[in-house]
Tab-separated table of C-alpha atoms in Angstrom:
chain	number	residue	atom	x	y	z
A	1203	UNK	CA	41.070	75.827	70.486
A	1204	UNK	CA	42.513	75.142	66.867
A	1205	UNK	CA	42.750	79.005	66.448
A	1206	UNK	CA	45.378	79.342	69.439
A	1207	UNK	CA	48.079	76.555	68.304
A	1208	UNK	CA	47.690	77.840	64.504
A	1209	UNK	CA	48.524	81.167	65.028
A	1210	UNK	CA	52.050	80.680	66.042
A	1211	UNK	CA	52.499	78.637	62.724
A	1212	UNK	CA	51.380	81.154	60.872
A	1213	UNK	CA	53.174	84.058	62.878
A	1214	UNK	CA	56.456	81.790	62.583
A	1215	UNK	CA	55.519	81.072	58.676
A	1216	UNK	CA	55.070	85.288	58.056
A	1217	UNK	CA	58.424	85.693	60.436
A	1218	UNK	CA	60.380	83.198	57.865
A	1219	UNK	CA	58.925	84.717	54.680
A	1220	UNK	CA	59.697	87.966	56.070
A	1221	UNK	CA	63.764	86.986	57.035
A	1222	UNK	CA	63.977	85.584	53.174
A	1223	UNK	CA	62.605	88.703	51.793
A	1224	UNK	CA	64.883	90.869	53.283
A	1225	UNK	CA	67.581	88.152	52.306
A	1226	UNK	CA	66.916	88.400	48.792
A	1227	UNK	CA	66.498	91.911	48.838
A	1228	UNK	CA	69.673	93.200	50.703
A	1229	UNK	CA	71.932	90.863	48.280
A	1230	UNK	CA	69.902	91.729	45.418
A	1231	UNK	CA	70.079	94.971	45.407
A	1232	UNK	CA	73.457	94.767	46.447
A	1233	UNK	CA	74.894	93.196	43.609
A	1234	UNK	CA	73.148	95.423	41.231
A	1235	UNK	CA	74.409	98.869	43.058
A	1236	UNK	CA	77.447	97.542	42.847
A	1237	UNK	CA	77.599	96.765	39.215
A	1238	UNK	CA	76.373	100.453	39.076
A	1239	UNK	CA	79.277	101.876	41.647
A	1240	UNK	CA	82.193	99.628	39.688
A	1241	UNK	CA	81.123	99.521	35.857
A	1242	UNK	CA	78.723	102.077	35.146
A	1243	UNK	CA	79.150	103.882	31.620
A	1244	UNK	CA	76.817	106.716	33.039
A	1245	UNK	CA	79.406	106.812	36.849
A	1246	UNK	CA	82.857	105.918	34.744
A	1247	UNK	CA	84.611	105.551	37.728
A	1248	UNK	CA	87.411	102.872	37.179
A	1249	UNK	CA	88.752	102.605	40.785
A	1250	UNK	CA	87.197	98.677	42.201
A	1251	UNK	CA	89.627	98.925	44.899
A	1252	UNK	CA	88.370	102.306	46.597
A	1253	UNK	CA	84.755	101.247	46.226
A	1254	UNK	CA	85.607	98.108	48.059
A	1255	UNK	CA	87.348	100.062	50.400
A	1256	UNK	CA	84.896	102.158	51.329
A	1257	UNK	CA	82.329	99.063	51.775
A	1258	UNK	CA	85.362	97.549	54.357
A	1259	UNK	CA	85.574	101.495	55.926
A	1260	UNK	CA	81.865	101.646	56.723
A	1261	UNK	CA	81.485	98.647	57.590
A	1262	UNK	CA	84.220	98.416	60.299
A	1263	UNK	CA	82.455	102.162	61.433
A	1264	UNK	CA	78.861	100.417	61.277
A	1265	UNK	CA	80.529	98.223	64.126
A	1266	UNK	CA	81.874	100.168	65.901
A	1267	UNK	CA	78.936	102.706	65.887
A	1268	UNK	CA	76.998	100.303	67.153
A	1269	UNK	CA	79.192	98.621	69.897
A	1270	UNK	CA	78.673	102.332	71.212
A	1271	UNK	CA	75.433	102.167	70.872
A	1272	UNK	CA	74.933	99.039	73.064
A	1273	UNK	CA	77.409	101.062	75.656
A	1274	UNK	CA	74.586	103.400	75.815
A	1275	UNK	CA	71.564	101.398	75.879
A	1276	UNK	CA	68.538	98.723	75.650
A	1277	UNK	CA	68.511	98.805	72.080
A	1278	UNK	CA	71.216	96.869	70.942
A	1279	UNK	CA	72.231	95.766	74.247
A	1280	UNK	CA	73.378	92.316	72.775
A	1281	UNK	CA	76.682	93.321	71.183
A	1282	UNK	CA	80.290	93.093	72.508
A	1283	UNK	CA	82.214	95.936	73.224
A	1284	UNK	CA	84.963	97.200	70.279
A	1285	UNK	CA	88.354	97.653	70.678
A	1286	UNK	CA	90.932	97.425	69.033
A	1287	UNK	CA	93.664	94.810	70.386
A	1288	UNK	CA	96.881	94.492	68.035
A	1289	UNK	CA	97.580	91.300	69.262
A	1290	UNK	CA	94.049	89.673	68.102
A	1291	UNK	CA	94.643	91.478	64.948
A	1292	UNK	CA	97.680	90.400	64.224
A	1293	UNK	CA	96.223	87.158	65.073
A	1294	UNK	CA	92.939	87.494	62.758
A	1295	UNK	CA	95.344	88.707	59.967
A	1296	UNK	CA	95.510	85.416	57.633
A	1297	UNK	CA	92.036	85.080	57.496
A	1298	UNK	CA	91.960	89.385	56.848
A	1299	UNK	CA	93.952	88.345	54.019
A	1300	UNK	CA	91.756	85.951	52.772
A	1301	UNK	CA	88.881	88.129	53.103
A	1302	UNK	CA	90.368	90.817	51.589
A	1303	UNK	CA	91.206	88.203	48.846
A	1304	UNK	CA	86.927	87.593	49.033
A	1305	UNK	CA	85.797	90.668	48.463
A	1306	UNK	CA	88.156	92.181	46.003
A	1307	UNK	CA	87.891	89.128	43.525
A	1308	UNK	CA	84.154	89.265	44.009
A	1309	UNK	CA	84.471	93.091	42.994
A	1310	UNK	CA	86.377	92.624	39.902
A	1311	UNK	CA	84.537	89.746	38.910
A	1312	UNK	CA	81.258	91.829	39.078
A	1313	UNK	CA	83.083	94.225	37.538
A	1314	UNK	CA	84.118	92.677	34.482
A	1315	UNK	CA	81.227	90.170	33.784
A	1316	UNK	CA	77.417	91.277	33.312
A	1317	UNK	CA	75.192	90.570	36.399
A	1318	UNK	CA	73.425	87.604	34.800
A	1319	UNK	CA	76.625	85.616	34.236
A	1320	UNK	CA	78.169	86.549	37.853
A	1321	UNK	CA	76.378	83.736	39.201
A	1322	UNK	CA	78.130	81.127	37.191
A	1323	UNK	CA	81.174	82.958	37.300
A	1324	UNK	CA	81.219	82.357	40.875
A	1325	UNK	CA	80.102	79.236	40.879
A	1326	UNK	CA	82.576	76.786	42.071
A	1327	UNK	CA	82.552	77.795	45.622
A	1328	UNK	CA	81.009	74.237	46.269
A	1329	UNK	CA	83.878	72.630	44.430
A	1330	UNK	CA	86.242	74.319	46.193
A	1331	UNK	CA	84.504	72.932	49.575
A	1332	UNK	CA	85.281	69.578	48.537
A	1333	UNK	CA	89.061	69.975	47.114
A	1334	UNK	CA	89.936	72.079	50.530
A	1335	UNK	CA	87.827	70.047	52.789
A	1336	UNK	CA	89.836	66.909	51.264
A	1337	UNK	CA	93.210	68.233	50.924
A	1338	UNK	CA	93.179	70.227	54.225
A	1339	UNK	CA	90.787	68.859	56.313
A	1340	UNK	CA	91.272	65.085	55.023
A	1341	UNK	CA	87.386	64.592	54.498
A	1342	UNK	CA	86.103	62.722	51.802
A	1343	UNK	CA	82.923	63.165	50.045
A	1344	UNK	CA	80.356	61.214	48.973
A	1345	UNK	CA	79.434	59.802	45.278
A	1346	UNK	CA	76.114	61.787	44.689
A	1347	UNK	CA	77.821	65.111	46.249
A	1348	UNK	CA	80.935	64.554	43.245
A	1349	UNK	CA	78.282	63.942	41.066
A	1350	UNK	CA	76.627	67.607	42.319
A	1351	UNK	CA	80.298	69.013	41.651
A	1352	UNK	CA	80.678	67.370	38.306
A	1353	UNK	CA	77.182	69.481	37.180
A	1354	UNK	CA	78.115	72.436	38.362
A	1355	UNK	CA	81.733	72.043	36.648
A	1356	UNK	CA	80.072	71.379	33.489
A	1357	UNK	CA	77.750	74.174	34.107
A	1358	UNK	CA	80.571	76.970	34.368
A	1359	UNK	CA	82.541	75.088	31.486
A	1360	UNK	CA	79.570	75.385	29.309
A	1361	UNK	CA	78.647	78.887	30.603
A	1362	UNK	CA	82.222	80.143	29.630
A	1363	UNK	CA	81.777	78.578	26.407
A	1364	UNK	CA	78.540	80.641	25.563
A	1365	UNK	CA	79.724	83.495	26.966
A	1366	UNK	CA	82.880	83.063	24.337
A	1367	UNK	CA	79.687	82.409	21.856
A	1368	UNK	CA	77.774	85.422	22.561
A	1369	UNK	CA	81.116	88.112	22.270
A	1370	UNK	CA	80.672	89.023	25.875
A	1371	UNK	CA	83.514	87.176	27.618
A	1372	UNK	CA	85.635	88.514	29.904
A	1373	UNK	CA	88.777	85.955	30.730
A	1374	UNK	CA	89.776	88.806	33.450
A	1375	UNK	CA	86.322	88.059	35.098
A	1376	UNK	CA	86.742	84.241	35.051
A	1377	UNK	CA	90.179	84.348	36.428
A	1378	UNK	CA	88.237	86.539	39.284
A	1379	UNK	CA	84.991	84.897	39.424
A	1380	UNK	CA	87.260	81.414	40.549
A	1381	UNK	CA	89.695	83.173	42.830
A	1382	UNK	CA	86.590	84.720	44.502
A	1383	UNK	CA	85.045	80.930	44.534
A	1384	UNK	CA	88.014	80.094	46.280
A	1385	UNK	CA	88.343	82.566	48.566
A	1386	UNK	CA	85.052	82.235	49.511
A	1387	UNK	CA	86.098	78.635	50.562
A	1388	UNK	CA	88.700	79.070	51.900
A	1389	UNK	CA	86.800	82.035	54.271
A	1390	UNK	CA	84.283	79.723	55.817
A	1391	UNK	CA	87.103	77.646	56.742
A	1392	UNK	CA	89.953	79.896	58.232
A	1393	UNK	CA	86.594	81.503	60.109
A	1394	UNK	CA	86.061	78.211	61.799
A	1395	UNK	CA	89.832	78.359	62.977
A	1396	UNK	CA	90.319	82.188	64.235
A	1397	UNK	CA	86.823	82.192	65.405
A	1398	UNK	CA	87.910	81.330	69.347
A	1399	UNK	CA	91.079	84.212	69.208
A	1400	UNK	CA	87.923	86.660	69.252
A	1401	UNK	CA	86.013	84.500	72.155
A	1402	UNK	CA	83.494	82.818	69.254
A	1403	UNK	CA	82.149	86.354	67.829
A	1404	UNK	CA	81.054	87.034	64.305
A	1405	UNK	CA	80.645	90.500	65.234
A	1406	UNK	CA	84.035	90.711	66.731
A	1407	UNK	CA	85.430	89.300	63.753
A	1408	UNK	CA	83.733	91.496	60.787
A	1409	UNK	CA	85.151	94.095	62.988
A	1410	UNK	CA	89.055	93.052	62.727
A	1411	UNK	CA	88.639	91.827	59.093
A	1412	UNK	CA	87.329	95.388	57.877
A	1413	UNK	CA	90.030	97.581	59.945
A	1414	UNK	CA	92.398	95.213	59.143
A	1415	UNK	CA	91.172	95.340	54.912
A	1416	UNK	CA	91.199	98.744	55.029
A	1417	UNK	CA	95.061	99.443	56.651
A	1418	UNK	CA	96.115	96.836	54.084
A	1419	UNK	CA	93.907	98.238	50.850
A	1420	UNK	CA	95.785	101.596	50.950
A	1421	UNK	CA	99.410	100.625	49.479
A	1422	UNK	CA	97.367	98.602	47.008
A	1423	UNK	CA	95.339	101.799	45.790
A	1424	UNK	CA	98.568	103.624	45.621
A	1425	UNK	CA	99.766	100.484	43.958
A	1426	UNK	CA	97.294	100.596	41.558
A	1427	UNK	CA	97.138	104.290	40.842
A	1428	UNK	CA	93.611	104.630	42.553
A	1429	UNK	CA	93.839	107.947	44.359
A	1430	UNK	CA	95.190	109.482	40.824
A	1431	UNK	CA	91.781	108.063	39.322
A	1432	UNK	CA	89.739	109.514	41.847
A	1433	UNK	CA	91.603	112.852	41.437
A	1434	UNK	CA	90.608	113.383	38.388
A	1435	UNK	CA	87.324	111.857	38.763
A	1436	UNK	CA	84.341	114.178	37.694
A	1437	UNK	CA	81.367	113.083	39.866
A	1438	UNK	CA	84.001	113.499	43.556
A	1439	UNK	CA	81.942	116.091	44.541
A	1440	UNK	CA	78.194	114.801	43.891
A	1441	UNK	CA	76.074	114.111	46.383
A	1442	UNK	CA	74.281	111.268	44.771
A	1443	UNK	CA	77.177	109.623	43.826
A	1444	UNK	CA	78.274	109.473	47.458
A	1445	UNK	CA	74.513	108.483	48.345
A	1446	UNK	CA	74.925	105.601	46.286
A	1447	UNK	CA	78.446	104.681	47.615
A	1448	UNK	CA	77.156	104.678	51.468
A	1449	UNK	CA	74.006	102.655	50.639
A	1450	UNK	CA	76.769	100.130	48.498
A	1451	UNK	CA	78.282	99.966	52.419
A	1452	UNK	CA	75.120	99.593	54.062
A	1453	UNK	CA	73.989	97.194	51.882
A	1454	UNK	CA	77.323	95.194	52.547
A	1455	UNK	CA	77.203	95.470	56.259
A	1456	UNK	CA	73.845	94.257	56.272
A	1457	UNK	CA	74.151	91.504	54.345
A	1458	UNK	CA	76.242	89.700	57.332
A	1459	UNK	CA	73.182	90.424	59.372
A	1460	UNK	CA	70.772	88.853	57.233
A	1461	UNK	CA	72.322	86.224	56.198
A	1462	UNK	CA	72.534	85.190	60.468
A	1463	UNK	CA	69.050	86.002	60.732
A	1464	UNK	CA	68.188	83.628	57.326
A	1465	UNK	CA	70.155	80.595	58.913
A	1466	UNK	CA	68.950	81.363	61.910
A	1467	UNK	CA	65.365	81.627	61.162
A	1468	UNK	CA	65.148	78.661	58.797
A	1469	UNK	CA	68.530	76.537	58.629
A	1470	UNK	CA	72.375	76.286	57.061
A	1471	UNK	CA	70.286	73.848	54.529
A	1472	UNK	CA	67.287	76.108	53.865
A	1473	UNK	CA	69.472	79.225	53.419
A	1474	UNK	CA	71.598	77.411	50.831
A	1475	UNK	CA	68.467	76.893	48.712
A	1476	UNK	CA	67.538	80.118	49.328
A	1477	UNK	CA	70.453	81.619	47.815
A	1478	UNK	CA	70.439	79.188	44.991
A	1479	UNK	CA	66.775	80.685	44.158
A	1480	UNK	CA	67.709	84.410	44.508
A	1481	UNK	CA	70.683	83.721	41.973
A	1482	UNK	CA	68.204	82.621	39.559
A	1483	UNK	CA	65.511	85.194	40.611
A	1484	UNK	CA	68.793	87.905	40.170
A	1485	UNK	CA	70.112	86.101	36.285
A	1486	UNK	CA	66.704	86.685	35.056
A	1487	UNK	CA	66.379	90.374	36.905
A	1488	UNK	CA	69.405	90.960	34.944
A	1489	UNK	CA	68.671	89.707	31.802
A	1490	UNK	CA	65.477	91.796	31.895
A	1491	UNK	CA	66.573	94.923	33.189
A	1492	UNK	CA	69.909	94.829	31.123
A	1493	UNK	CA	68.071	93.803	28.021
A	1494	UNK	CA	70.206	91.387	26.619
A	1495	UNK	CA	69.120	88.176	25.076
A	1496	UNK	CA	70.793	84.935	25.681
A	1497	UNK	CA	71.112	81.976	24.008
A	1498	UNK	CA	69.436	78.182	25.217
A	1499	UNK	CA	72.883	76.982	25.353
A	1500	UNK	CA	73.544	79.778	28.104
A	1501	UNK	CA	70.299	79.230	30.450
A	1502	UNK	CA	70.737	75.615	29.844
A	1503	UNK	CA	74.506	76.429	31.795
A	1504	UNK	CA	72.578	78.747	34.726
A	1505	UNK	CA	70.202	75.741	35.175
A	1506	UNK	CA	73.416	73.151	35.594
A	1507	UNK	CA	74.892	75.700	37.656
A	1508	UNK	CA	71.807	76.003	39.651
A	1509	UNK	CA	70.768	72.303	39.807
A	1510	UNK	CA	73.972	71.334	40.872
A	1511	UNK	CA	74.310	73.597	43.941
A	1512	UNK	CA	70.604	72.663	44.958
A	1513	UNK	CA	71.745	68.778	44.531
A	1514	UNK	CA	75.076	69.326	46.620
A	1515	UNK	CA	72.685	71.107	49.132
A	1516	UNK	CA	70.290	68.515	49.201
A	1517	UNK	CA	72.737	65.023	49.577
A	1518	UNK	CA	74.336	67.151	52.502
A	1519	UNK	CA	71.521	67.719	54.072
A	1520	UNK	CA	70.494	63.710	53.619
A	1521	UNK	CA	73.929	63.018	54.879
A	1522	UNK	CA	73.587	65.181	57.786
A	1523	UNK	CA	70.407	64.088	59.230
A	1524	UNK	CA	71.447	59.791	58.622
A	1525	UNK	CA	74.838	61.371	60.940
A	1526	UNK	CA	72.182	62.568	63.470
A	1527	UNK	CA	70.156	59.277	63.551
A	1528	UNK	CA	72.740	57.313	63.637
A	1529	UNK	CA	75.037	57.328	66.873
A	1530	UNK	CA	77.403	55.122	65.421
A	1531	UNK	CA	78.737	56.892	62.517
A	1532	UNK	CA	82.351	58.081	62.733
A	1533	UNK	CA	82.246	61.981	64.765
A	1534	UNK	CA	85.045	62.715	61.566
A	1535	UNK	CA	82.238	62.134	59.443
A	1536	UNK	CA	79.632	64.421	61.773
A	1537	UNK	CA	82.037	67.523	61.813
A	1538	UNK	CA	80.842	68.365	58.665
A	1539	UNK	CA	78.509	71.181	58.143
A	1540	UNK	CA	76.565	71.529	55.570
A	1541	UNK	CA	77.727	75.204	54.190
């Protein structure tokens, strides 16, 4: 009867809201522990580069612990087999330095702007897509998605302007929050190139780009005079400081995951919009639980921000299913994906 065919909907519905959940959970709570781990007045610590470290470091153990694990058994039968081959690392290292390039910028950008502006300070990923997809791919883009762009522009422009307004700017955490856009970029596409030296796995990959960030993040702590900070850093031998540190990791490693499990779930499209929404959901968490109060101007710049990604997401996601209908269109123009 009717009962049979709706329960699958409903199963499939509870499966979805479930995936986005944990989606907005993981990053949520991810961003916020790390504000805690790299800016805390109550942790002090001033070392961004060990804390991102350690992320990389337990991460790239996560892996491996559970390659072994699917060695062993049932459980977790579906992963590859680790090891360590020079030759592919030497092979994934441009896009290791890229991603190291990621995560570090995203670090110091958290580090030096409040959570609730982080979103805008991050915001020109999407802009980014376009220049790179133009300038190295040769792709052009539509009028509506510019238009999308030009918003979101704006948006940060205006954002960086109240922020200047409200005494809270950071220009370190700009410069950051826009090399982190851009290395966010240019990620997604130097993945899409080295993604066939480790025969198509993600899995593979996360494991070369975190043992390969971690070899290359020590002569940049030493750089950097990290290892002195963390000598003389009070809380080395606290438990709960190190609690807080491994869930940081955890958090990071199973971001990856969920993020998969999000697209798969739903789609590239759906999980863009999803993300937009937990950036607002996270401003207004931060607003809140930071107690600060912010100015029209400045929500009016997380809405542009906001309305511009969604916009982008949406005309892509047009564009992408008129490709699909139509056989005839160009397969330059069909390459595109719509992250």
């Amino acid at each position: 009867g009717g009962g049979a065919r709706r329960a699958p909907f409903v199963l499939r519905a509870l499966r979805i809201a479930l995936v986005v959940c944990l989606y907005w959970f993981t990053s949520i709570a991810m961003v916020f522990l790390n504000k805690y781990l790299l800016d805390s007045p109550s942790l002090r610590l001033d070392a961004p580069l060990f804390v991102t470290f350690f992320q990389c470091a337990l991460t790239a153990a996560l892996c491996l612990g559970l390659s072994l694990g699917a060695a062993c058994g049932p459980p977790c039968r579906g992963l590859p087999a680790l090891r360590l081959d020079p030759k592919v690392s030497r092979s994934v290292l441009p896009l290791s330095a890229v991603f190291i390039g990621m995560v570090t910028s995203n670090n110091l950008c958290l580090k030096h702007v409040g959570v609730a502006f982080y979103n805008v300070g991050r915001s020109l990923t999407t802009v980014f897509n376009v220049l790179l997809s133009y300038v190295l791919l040769k792709q052009t883009t539509s009028l509506y998605a510019l238009l999308a762009c030009g918003a979101i522009i704006g948006g940060f422009w205006l954002g960086v302007d109240q922020e200047g307004a409200e005494g809270t700017l950071s220009w370190t955490g700009i410069f950051f929050g826009i090399l982190a856009s851009l290395c966010v970029s240019l990620n997604a596409i130097y993945t899409k190139k080295v993604l066939p030296v480790v025969d198509g796995s993600i899995w593979r990959l996360t494991f070369y780009n975190n043992v390969n960030a971690c070899v290359l993040f020590f002569p940049l702590m030493i750089l950097l005079g990290e290892f002195r900070t963390l000598y003389h850093f009070d809380k080395l031998g606290s438990p709960s400081f190190w609690g807080m540190m491994t869930l940081g990791g955890v958090f990071g490693f199973a971001i990856g995951y969920v993020t998969g499990l999000q697209i798969k779930f739903t789609s590239p499209l759906t999980h863009n919009v999803s993300g937009t929404a937990k950036a607002c959901a996270q401003t207004v968490l931060a607003v809140i639980y930071f107690e600060e109060t912010k100015s029209f101007l400045w929500w009016t710049s997380n809405l542009m921000v906001l309305g511009g990604s969604f916009a982008y997401t949406w005309v892509k996601g047009l564009e992408m299913r008129k490709v699909q209908e139509d056989p005839n269109v160009k397969s330059s123009e069909r390459n595109e994906t719509g992250v």
